Coordinates of C-alpha atoms in Angstrom, one line a residue:
X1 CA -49.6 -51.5 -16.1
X2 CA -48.0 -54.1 -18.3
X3 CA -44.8 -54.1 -16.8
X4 CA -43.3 -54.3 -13.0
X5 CA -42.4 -50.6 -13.5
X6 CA -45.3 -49.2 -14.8
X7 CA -47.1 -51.3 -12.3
X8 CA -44.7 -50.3 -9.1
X9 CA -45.4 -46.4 -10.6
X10 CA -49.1 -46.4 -10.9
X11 CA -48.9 -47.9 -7.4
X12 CA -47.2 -45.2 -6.1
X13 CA -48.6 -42.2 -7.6
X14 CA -50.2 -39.7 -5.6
X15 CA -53.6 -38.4 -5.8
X16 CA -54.2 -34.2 -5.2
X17 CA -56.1 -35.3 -2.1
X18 CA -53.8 -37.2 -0.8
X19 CA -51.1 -34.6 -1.1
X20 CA -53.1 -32.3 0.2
X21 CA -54.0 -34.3 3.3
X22 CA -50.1 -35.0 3.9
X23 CA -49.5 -31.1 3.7
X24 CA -52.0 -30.8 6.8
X25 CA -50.1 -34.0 8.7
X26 CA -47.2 -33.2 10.8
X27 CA -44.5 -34.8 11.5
X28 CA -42.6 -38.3 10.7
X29 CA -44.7 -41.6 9.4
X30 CA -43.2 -45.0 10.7
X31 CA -44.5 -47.7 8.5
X32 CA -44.1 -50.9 10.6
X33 CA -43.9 -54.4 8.5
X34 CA -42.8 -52.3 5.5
X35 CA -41.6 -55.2 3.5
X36 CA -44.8 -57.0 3.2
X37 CA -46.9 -57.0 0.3
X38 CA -48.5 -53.9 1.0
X39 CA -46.2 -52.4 2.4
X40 CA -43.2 -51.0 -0.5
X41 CA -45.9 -49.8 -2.0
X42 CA -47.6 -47.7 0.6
X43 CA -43.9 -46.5 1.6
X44 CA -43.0 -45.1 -1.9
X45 CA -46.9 -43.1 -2.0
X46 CA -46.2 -41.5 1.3
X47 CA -42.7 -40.9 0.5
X48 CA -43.8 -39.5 -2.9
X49 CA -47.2 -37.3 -1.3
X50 CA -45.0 -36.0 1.1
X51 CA -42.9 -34.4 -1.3
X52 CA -45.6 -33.2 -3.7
X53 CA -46.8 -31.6 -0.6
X54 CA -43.7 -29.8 0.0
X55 CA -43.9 -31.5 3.6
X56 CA -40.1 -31.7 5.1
X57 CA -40.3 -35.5 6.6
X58 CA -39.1 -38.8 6.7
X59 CA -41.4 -42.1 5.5
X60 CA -39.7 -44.5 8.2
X61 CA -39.6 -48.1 6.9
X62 CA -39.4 -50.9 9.5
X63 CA -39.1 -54.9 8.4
X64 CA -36.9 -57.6 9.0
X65 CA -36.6 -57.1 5.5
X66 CA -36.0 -61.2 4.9
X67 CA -36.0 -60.9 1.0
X68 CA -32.9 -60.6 -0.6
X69 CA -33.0 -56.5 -2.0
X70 CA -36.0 -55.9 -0.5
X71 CA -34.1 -53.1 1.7
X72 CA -32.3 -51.6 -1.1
X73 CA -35.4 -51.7 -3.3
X74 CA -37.4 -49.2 -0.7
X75 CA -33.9 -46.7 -0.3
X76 CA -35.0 -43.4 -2.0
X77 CA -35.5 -39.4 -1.4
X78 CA -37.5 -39.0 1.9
X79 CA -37.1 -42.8 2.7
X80 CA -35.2 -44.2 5.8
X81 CA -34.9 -48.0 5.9
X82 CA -34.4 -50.0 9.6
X83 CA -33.9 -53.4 9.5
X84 CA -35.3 -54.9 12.9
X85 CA -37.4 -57.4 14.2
X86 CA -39.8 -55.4 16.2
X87 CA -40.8 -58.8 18.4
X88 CA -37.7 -58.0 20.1
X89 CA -38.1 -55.8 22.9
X90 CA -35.0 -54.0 22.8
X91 CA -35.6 -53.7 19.0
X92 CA -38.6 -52.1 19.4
X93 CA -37.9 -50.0 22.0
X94 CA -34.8 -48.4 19.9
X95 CA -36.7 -47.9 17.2
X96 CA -36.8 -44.0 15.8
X97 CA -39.7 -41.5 17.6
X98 CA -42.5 -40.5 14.8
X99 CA -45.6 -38.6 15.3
X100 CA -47.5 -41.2 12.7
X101 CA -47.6 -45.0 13.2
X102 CA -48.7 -47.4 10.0
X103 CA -49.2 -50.6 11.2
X104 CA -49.4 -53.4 8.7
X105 CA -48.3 -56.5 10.6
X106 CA -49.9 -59.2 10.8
X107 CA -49.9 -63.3 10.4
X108 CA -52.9 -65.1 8.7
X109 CA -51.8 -68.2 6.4
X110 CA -50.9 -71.0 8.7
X111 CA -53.0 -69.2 11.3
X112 CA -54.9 -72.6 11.7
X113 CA -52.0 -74.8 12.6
X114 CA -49.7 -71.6 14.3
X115 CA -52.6 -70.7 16.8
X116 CA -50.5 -69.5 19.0
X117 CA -47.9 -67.8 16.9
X118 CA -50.6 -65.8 15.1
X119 CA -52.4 -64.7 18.5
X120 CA -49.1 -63.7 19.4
X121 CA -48.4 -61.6 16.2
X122 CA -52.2 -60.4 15.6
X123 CA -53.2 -59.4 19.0
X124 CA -50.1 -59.2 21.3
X125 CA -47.2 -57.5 19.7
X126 CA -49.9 -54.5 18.8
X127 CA -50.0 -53.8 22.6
X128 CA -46.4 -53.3 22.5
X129 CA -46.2 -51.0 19.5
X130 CA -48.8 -48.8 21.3
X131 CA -47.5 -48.7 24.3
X132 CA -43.9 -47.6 22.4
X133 CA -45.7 -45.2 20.4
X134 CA -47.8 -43.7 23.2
X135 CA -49.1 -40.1 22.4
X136 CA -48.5 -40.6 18.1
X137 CA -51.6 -41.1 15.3
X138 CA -51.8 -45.0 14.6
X139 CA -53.7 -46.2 11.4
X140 CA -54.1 -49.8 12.0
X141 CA -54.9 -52.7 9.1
X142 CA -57.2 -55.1 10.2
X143 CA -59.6 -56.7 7.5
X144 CA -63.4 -57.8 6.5
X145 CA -63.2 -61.6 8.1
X146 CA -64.2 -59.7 11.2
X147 CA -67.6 -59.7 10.1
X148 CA -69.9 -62.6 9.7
X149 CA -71.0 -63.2 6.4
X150 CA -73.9 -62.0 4.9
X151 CA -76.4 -62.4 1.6
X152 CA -74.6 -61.2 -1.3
X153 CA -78.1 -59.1 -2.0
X154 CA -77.1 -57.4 1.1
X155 CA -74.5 -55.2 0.0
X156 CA -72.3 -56.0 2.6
X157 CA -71.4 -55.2 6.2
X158 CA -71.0 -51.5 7.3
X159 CA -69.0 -50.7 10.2
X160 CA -71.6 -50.7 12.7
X161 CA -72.3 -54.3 11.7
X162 CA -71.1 -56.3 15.4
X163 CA -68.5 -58.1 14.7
X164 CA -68.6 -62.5 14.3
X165 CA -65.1 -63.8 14.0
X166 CA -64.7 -67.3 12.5
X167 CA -61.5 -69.1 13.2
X168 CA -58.3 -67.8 15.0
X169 CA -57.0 -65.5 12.1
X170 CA -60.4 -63.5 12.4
X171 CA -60.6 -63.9 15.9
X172 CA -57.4 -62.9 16.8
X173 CA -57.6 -59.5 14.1
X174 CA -60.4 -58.6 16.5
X175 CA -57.9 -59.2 19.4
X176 CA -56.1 -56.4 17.7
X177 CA -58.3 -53.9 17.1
X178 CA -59.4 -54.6 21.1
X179 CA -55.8 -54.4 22.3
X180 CA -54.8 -51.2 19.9
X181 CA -58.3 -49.4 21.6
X182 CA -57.8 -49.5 25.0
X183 CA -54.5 -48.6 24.4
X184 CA -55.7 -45.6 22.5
X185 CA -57.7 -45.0 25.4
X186 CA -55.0 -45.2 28.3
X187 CA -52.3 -43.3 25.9
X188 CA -54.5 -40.7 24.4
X189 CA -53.3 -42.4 20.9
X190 CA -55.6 -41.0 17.8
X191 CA -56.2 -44.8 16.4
X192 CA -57.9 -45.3 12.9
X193 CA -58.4 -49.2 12.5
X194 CA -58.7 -49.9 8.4
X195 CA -60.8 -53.4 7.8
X196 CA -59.8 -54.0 4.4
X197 CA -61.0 -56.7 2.2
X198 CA -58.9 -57.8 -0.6
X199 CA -57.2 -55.3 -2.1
X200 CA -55.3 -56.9 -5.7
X201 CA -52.4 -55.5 -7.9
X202 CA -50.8 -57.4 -10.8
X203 CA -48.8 -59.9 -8.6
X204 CA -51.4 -60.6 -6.2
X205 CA -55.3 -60.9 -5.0
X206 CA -58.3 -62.7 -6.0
X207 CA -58.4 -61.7 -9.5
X208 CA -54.7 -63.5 -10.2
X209 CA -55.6 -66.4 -8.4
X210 CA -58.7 -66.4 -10.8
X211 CA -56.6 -66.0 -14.1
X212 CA -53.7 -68.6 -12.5
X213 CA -56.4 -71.0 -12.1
X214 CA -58.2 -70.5 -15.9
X215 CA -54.6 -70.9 -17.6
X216 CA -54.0 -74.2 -15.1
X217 CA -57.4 -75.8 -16.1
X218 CA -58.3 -75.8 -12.1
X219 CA -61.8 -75.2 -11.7
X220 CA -62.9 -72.5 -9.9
X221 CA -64.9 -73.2 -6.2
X222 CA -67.9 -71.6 -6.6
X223 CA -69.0 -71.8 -2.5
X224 CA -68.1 -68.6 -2.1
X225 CA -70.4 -66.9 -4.4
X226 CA -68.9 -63.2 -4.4
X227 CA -66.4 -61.0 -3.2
X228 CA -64.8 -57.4 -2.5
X229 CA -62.0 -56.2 -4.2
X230 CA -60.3 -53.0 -4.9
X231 CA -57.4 -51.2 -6.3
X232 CA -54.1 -51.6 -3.6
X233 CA -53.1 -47.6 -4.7
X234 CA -56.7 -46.7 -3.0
X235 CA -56.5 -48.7 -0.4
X236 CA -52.9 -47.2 0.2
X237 CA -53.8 -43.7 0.0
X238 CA -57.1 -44.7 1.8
X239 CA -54.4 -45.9 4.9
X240 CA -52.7 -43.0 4.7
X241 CA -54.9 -40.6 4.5
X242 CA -56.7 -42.0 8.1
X243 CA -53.8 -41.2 10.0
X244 CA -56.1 -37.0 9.9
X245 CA -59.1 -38.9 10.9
X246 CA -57.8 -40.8 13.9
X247 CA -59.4 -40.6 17.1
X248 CA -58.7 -41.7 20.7
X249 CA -61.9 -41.2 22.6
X250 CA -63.7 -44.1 19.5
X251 CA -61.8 -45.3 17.2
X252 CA -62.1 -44.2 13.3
X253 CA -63.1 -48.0 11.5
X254 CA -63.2 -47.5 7.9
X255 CA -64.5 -50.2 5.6
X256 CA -62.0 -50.3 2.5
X257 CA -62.9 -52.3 -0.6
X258 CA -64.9 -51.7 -3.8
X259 CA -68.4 -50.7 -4.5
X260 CA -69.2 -53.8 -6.3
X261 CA -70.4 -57.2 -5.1
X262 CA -68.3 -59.2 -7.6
X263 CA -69.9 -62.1 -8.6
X264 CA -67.2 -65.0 -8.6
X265 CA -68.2 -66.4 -11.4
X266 CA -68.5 -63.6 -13.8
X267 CA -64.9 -62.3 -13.2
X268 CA -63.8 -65.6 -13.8
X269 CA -65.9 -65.9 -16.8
X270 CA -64.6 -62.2 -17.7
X271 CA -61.1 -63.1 -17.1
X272 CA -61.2 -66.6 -19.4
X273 CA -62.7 -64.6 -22.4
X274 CA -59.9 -61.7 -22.1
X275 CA -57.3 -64.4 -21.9
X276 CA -59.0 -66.7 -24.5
X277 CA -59.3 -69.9 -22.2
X278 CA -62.0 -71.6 -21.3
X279 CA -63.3 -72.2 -17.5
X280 CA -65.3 -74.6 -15.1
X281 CA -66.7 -74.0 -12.7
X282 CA -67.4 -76.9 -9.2
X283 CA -69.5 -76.7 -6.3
X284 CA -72.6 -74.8 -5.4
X285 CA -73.0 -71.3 -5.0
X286 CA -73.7 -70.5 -1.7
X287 CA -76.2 -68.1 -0.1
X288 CA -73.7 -65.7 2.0
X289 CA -70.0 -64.7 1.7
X290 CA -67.5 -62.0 3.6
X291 CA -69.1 -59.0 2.3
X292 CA -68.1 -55.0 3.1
X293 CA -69.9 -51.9 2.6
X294 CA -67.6 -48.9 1.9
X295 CA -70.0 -46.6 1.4
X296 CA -68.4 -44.5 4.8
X297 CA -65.0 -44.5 2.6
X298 CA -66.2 -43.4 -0.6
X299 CA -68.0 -40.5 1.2
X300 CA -64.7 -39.1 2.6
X301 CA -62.4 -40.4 0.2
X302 CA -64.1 -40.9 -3.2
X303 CA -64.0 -43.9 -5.6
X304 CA -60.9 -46.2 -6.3
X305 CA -59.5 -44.4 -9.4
X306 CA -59.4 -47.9 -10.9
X307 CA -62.1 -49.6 -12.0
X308 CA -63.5 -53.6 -11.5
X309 CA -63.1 -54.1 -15.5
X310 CA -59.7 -52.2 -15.4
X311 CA -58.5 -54.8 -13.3
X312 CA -60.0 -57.2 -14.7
X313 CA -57.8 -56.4 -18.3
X314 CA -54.5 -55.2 -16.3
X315 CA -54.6 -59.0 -14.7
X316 CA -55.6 -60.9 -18.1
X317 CA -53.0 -58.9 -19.5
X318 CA -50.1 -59.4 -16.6
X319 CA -51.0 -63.3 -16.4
X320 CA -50.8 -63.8 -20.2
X321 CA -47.3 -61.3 -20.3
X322 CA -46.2 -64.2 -17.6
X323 CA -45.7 -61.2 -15.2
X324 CA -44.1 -61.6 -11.9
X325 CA -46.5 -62.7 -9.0
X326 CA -45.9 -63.1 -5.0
X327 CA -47.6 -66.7 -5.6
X328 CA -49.5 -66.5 -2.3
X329 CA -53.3 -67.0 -3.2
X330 CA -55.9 -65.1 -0.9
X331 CA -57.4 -68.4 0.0
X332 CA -61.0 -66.6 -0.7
X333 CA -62.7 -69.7 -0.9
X334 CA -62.5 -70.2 2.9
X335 CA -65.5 -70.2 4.5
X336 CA -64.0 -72.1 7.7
X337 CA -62.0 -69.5 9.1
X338 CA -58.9 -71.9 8.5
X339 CA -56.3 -70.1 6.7

């Protein structure tokens, strides 16, 4: 994955499971905020699973689609591109029928100072997609803030951990998952709500804001001791692959993320020796951090195919190459709950 190619085609390859899952789906998928950074990705897997799967359907890809080519860039076999704003009513409202909702909205930098605006994006505007999509299979994203933090000796939260929002961005992401389950309920909507926590490619995630700091010389906040991460493509397929395990009566919540408790400062330490820099460290490590347990997802899905030190070496190698990133950093240092 050393180039935006390679990387954009690992992304988007298809595992026999997943294939096999999308030959049991029927009908239609409607990916909804489709031009995010998750989003291209996830489109081009179910667009290519589908295939493999010799399912005849469309991957339905809804954004505003504000970055110039970002459209044309997700055109392809088994793709169909609407450009909308789905805050409009009338928008929303014309959008195409699909058996399969993917909802990946959502507002979280700026959430502090934009209360409002991200209440209004995180826990409103899913009503309304529910109540449009009344009757279809809706795998929601939602993430790991939603949980309080824990000792990293813990192993991290499991799903029927109660969830302790901090700050509005958390707050309002349980607002969501609320608002998308009593629709469910009234509806009859199979929902599948997917708490992820930090997924990272090449362009994006905890492990390139590591490496960006290193080759800056900025040292590295240590006061959140340890993290989650794991491969986008699983957490992609992971998404996708919900939409069969979707219930209405309870919601299916799914933990995604790694197995590992990484240790902050040994993947930056890791990081600095692959890309021959050196690295300092500030602050003191604290006791507790936002910490999942997938141990529910690896059971019915199996292990990212990608490894911690595999990303660790794709990352070193992608910052050093002075590969393309989306240059917005996770903010994982926040313990506040102000993004």
């Amino acid at each position: 994955m050393r180039t935006l190619e390679e990387l954009e085609m690992r992304l988007a390859e298809p595992s026999e499971a997943l294939i096999g899952d999308l030959a049991e789906l029927s009908g239609d998928i409607i990916v909804i905020g489709a031009g995010g950074k998750l989003g291209p990705s996830l489109v081009k897997l179910a667009a290519n699973a589908s295939q493999a799967s010799g399912a005849s359907r469309q991957i339905i890809a809804v954004s505003r689609f504000g970055s110039p080519g970002s459209e044309e860039q997700l055109r392809g076999p088994g793709i169909r591109t609407v450009a909308t704003d789905v805050t409009d009513e009338r928008a929303l409202f014309e959008l195409p029928d699909a058996e399969n909702v993917v909802y990946l909205v959502g507002e979280k930098f700026g959430s502090t100072q934009s209360a409002a605006s991200t209440w209004a994006t995180n826990a409103y505007l899913p009503g309304r997609i529910a109540e449009r999509f009344a009757g279809a299979r809706i795998a929601a994203l939602s993430t790991g803030t939603v949980y309080p933090m824990v000792p990293a000796e813990s192993g991290g939260c499991t799903e029927e951990a109660a969830v302790a929002p901090i700050g509005d961005y958390a707050m309002s992401c349980v607002g969501r998952e609320r608002i998308l389950t009593h629709f469910a309920a009234r509806t009859g909507s199979p929902l599948a709500l997917i708490r992820l926590n930090y997924a990272v490619e090449m362009r994006y995630g905890i492990l390139i804001d590591l490496a960006t700091m290193i080759l800056e010389g900025t040292p590295i906040d240590l006061s959140m001791p340890a993290a989650n991460v794991v491969w986008q493509g699983y957490a992609n397929e992971v998404t996708l692959r919900s939409l069969l395990h979707a219930a209405a009566a309870s919601p299916f919540v799914i933990n995604v993320t790694g197995p590992e408790t990484v240790s902050i400062r040994y993947a930056a330490s890791r990081l600095a020796e692959r890309l021959g820099r050196d690295v300092n460290f500030r602050g003191e490590e604290s006791q507790v951090a936002f910490l999942s347990n997938a141990a529910k997802c690896f059971g019915l899905f199996g292990y990212p195919s990608v490894t911690l030190d595999a990303l660790i070496d794709a990352t070193a190698d992608w910052i050093a190459a002075g590969g393309a990133t989306h240059g917005r950093p996770t903010k994982f240092q926040t313990s506040d709950g102000r993004f």
